[in-house]
PDB file of C-alpha atoms in Angstrom:
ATOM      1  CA  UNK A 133     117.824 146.936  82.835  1.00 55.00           C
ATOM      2  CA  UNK A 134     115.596 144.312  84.121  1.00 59.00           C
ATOM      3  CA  UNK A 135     114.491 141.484  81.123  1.00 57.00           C
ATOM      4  CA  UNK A 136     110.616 141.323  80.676  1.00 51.00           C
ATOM      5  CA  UNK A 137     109.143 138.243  81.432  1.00 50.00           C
ATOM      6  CA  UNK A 138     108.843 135.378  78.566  1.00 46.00           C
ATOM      7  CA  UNK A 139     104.953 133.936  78.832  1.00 46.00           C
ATOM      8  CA  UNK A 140     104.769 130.677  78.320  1.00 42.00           C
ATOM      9  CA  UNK A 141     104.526 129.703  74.710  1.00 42.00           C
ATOM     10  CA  UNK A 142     100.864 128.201  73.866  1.00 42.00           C
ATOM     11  CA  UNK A 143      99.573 126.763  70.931  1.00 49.00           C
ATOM     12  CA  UNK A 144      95.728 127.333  71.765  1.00 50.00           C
ATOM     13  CA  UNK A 145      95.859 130.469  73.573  1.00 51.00           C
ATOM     14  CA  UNK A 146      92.465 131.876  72.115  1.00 58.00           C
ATOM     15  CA  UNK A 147      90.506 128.627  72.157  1.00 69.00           C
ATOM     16  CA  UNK A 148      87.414 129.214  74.566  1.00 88.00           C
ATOM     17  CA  UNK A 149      84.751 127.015  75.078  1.00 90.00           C
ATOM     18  CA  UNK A 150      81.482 127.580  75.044  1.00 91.00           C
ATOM     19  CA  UNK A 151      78.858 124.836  76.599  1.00 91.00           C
ATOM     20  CA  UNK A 152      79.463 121.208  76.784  1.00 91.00           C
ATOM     21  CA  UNK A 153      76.568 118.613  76.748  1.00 90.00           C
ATOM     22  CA  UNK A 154      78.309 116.441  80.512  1.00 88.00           C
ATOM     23  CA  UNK A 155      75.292 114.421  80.226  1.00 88.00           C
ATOM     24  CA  UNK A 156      76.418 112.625  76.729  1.00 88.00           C
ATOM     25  CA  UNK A 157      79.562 111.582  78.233  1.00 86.00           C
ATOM     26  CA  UNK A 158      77.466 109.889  81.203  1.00 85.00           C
ATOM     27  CA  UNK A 159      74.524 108.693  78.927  1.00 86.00           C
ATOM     28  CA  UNK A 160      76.761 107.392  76.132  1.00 88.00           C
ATOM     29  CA  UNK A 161      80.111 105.695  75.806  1.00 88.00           C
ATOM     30  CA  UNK A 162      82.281 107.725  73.107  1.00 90.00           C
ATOM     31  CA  UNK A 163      83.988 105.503  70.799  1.00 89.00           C
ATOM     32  CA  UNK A 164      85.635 108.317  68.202  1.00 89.00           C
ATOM     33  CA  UNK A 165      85.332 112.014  68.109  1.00 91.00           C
ATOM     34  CA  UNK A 166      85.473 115.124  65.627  1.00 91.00           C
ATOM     35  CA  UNK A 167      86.125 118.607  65.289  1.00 93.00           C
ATOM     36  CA  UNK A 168      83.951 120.520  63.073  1.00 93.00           C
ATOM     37  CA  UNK A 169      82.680 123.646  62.078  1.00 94.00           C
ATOM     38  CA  UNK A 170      79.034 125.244  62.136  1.00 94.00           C
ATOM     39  CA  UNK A 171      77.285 127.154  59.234  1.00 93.00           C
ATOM     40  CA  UNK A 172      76.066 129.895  61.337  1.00 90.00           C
ATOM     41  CA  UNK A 173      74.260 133.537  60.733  1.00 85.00           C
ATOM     42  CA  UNK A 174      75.579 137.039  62.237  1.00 83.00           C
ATOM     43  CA  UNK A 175      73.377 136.834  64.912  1.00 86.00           C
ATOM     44  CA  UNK A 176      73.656 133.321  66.059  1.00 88.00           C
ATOM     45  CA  UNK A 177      77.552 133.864  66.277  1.00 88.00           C
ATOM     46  CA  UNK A 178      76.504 136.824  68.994  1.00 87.00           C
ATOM     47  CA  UNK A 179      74.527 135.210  70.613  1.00 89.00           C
ATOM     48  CA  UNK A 180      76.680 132.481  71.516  1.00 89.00           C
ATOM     49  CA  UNK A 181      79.609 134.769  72.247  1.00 89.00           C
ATOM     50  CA  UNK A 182      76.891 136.042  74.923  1.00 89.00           C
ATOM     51  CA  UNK A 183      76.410 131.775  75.810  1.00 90.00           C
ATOM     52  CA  UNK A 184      72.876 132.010  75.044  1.00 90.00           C
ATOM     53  CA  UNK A 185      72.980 128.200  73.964  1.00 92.00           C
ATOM     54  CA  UNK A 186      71.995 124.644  74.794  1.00 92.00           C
ATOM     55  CA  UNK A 187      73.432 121.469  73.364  1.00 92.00           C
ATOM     56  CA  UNK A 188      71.805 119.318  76.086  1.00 92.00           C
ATOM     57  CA  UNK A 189      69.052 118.141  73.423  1.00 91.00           C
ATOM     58  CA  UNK A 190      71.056 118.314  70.190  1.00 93.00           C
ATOM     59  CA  UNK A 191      72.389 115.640  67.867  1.00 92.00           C
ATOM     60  CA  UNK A 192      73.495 115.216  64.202  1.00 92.00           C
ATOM     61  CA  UNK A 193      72.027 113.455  61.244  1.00 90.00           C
ATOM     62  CA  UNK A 194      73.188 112.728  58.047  1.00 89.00           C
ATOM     63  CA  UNK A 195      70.934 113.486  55.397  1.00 89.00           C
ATOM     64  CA  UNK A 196      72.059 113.571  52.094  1.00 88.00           C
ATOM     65  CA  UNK A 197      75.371 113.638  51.577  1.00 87.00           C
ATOM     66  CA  UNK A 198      75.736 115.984  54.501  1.00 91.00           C
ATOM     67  CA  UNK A 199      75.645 116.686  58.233  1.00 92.00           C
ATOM     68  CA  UNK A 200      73.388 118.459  59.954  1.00 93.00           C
ATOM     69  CA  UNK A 201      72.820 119.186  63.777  1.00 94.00           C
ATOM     70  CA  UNK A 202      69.115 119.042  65.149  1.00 95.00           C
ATOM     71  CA  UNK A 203      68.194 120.157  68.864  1.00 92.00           C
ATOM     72  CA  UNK A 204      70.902 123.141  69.264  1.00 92.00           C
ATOM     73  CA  UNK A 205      69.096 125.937  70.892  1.00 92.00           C
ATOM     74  CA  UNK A 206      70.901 129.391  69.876  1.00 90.00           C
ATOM     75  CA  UNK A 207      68.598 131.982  71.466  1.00 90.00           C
ATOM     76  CA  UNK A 208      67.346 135.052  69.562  1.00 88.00           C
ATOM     77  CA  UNK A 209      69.926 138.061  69.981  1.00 86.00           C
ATOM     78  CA  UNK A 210      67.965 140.980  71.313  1.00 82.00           C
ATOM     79  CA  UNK A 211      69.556 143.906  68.907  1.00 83.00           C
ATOM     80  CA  UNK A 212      69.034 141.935  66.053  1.00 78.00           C
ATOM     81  CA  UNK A 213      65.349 142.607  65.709  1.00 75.00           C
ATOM     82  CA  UNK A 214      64.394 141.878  61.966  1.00 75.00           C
ATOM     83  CA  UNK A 215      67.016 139.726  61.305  1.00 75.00           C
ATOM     84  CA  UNK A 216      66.940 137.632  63.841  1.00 79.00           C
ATOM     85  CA  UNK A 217      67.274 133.674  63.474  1.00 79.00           C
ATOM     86  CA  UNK A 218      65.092 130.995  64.474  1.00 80.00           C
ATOM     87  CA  UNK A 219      66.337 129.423  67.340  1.00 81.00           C
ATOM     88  CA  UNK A 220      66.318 125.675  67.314  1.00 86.00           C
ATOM     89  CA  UNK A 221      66.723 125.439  63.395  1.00 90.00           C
ATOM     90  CA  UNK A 222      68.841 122.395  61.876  1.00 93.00           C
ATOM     91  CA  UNK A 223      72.545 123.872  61.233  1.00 93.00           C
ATOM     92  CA  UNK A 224      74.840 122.138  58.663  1.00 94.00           C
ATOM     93  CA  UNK A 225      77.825 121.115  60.218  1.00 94.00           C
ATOM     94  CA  UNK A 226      81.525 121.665  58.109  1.00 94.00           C
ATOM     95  CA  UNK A 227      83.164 118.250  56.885  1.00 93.00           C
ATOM     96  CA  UNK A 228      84.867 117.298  54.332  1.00 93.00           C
ATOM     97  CA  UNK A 229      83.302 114.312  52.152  1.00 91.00           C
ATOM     98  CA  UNK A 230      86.077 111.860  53.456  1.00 91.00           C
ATOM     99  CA  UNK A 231      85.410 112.598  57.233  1.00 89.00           C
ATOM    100  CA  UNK A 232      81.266 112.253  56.318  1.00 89.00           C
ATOM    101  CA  UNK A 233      82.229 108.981  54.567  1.00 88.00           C
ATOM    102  CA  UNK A 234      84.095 107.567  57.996  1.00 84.00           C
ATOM    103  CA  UNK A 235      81.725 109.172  60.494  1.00 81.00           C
ATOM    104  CA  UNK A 236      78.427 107.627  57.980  1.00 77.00           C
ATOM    105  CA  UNK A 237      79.919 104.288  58.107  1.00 79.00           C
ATOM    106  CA  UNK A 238      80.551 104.249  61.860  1.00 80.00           C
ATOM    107  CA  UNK A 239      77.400 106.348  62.822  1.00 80.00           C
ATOM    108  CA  UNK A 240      75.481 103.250  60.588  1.00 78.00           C
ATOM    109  CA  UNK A 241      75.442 100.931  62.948  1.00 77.00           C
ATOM    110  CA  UNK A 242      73.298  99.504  65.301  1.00 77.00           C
ATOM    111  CA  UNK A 243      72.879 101.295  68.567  1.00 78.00           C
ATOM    112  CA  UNK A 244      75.632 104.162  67.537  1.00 86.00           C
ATOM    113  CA  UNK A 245      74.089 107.957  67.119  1.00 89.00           C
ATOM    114  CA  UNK A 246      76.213 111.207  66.309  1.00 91.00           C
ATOM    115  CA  UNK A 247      75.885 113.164  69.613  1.00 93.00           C
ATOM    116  CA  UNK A 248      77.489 116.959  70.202  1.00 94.00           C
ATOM    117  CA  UNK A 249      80.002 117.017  73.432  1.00 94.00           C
ATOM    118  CA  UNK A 250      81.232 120.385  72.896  1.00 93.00           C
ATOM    119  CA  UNK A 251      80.800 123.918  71.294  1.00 93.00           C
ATOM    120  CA  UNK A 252      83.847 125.951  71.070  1.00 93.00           C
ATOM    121  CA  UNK A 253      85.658 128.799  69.688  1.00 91.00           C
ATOM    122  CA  UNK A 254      89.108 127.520  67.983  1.00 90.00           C
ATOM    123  CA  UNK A 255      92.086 129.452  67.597  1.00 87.00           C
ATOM    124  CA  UNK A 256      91.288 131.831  64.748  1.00 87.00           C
ATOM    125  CA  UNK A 257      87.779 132.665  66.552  1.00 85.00           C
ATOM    126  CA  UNK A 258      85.359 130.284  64.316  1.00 91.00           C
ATOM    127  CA  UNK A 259      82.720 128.167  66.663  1.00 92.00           C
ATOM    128  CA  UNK A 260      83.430 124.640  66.484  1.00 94.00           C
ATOM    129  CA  UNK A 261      81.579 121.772  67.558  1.00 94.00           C
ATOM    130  CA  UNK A 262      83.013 118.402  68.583  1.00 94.00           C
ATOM    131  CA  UNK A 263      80.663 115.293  67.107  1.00 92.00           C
ATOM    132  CA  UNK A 264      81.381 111.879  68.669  1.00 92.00           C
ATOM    133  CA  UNK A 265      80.156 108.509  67.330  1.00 91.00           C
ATOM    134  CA  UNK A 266      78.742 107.226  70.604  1.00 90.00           C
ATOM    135  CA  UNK A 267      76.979 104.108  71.836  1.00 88.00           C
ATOM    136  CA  UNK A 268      74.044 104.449  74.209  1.00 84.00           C
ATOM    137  CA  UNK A 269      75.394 102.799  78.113  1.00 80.00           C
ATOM    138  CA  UNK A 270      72.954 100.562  79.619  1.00 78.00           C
ATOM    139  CA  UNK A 271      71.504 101.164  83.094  1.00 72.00           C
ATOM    140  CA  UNK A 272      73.966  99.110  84.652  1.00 73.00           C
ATOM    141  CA  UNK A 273      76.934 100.494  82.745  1.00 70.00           C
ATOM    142  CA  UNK A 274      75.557 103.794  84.041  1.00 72.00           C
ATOM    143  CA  UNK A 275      75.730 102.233  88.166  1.00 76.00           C
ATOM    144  CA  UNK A 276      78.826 100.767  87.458  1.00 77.00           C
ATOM    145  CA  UNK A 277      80.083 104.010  86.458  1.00 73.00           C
ATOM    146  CA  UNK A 278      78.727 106.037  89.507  1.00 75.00           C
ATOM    147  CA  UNK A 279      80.272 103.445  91.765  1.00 78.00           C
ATOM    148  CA  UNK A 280      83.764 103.492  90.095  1.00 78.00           C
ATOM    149  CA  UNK A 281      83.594 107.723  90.442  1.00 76.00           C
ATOM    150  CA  UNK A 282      82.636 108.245  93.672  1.00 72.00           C
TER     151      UNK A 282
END
């Protein structure tokens, strides 16, 4: 009898992503990233599994103690009728006081903002989005940069 076939063992097998803001990583120069999740309704989660959303405009705040993303456009799902969400509501992002504390202090200074580079599902199926501390590239960083890639 012939032996099936072993697949190849992988450790994020289900992890899909979603949309990824590829400006931010031209208009900004990353200097540390996150993983985090998103406090999200029934019918946002479907309509991103249908990739009905934009992180193009989005970015993340800390207000009080917590952080929250502004700009993410989840568009209404269609079946959900009455209980629909609102589509470019502010949606607390999932961190743990120690990671706000590190991400607060870095975020704090001058010229750095919290900007979104990815939404994804992770391995047990929960949307994650990855934050990075970023510093906005000057308009000659950004022709240097075109040069050196093509």
């Amino acid at each position: 009898m012939a032996k099936k076939p072993v697949k190849a063992d992988r450790a994020h097998d289900n992890e899909r992503l979603i949309t990824q803001n590829r400006r931010a990583r031209f208009e900004y120069e990353v200097l540390d990233t996150l993983e985090c999740g998103v406090a999200l309704g029934g019918s946002e989660v479907k309509s991103i599994r249908d990739h009905k959303v934009s992180i193009e405009e989005a970015y993340a705040r800390i207000e009080g103690g917590e952080v929250w993303l502004h700009g993410c456009d989840i568009q209404p799902y269609p079946q959900a009728n009455v209980m629909n969400h609102e589509p470019r509501r502010p949606r607390k992002l999932l961190l743990k006081r120690r990671e706000i504390a590190k991400f607060a202090e870095s975020a704090a200074q001058q010229g750095s903002t919290l900007v979104p580079l990815d939404l994804h599902f992770s391995e047990r199926g929960m949307v994650k989005v990855t934050l990075a501390v970023a510093r906005g590239r000057k308009l000659h960083d950004k022709r240097e940069r075109m040069k050196r890639d093509t």
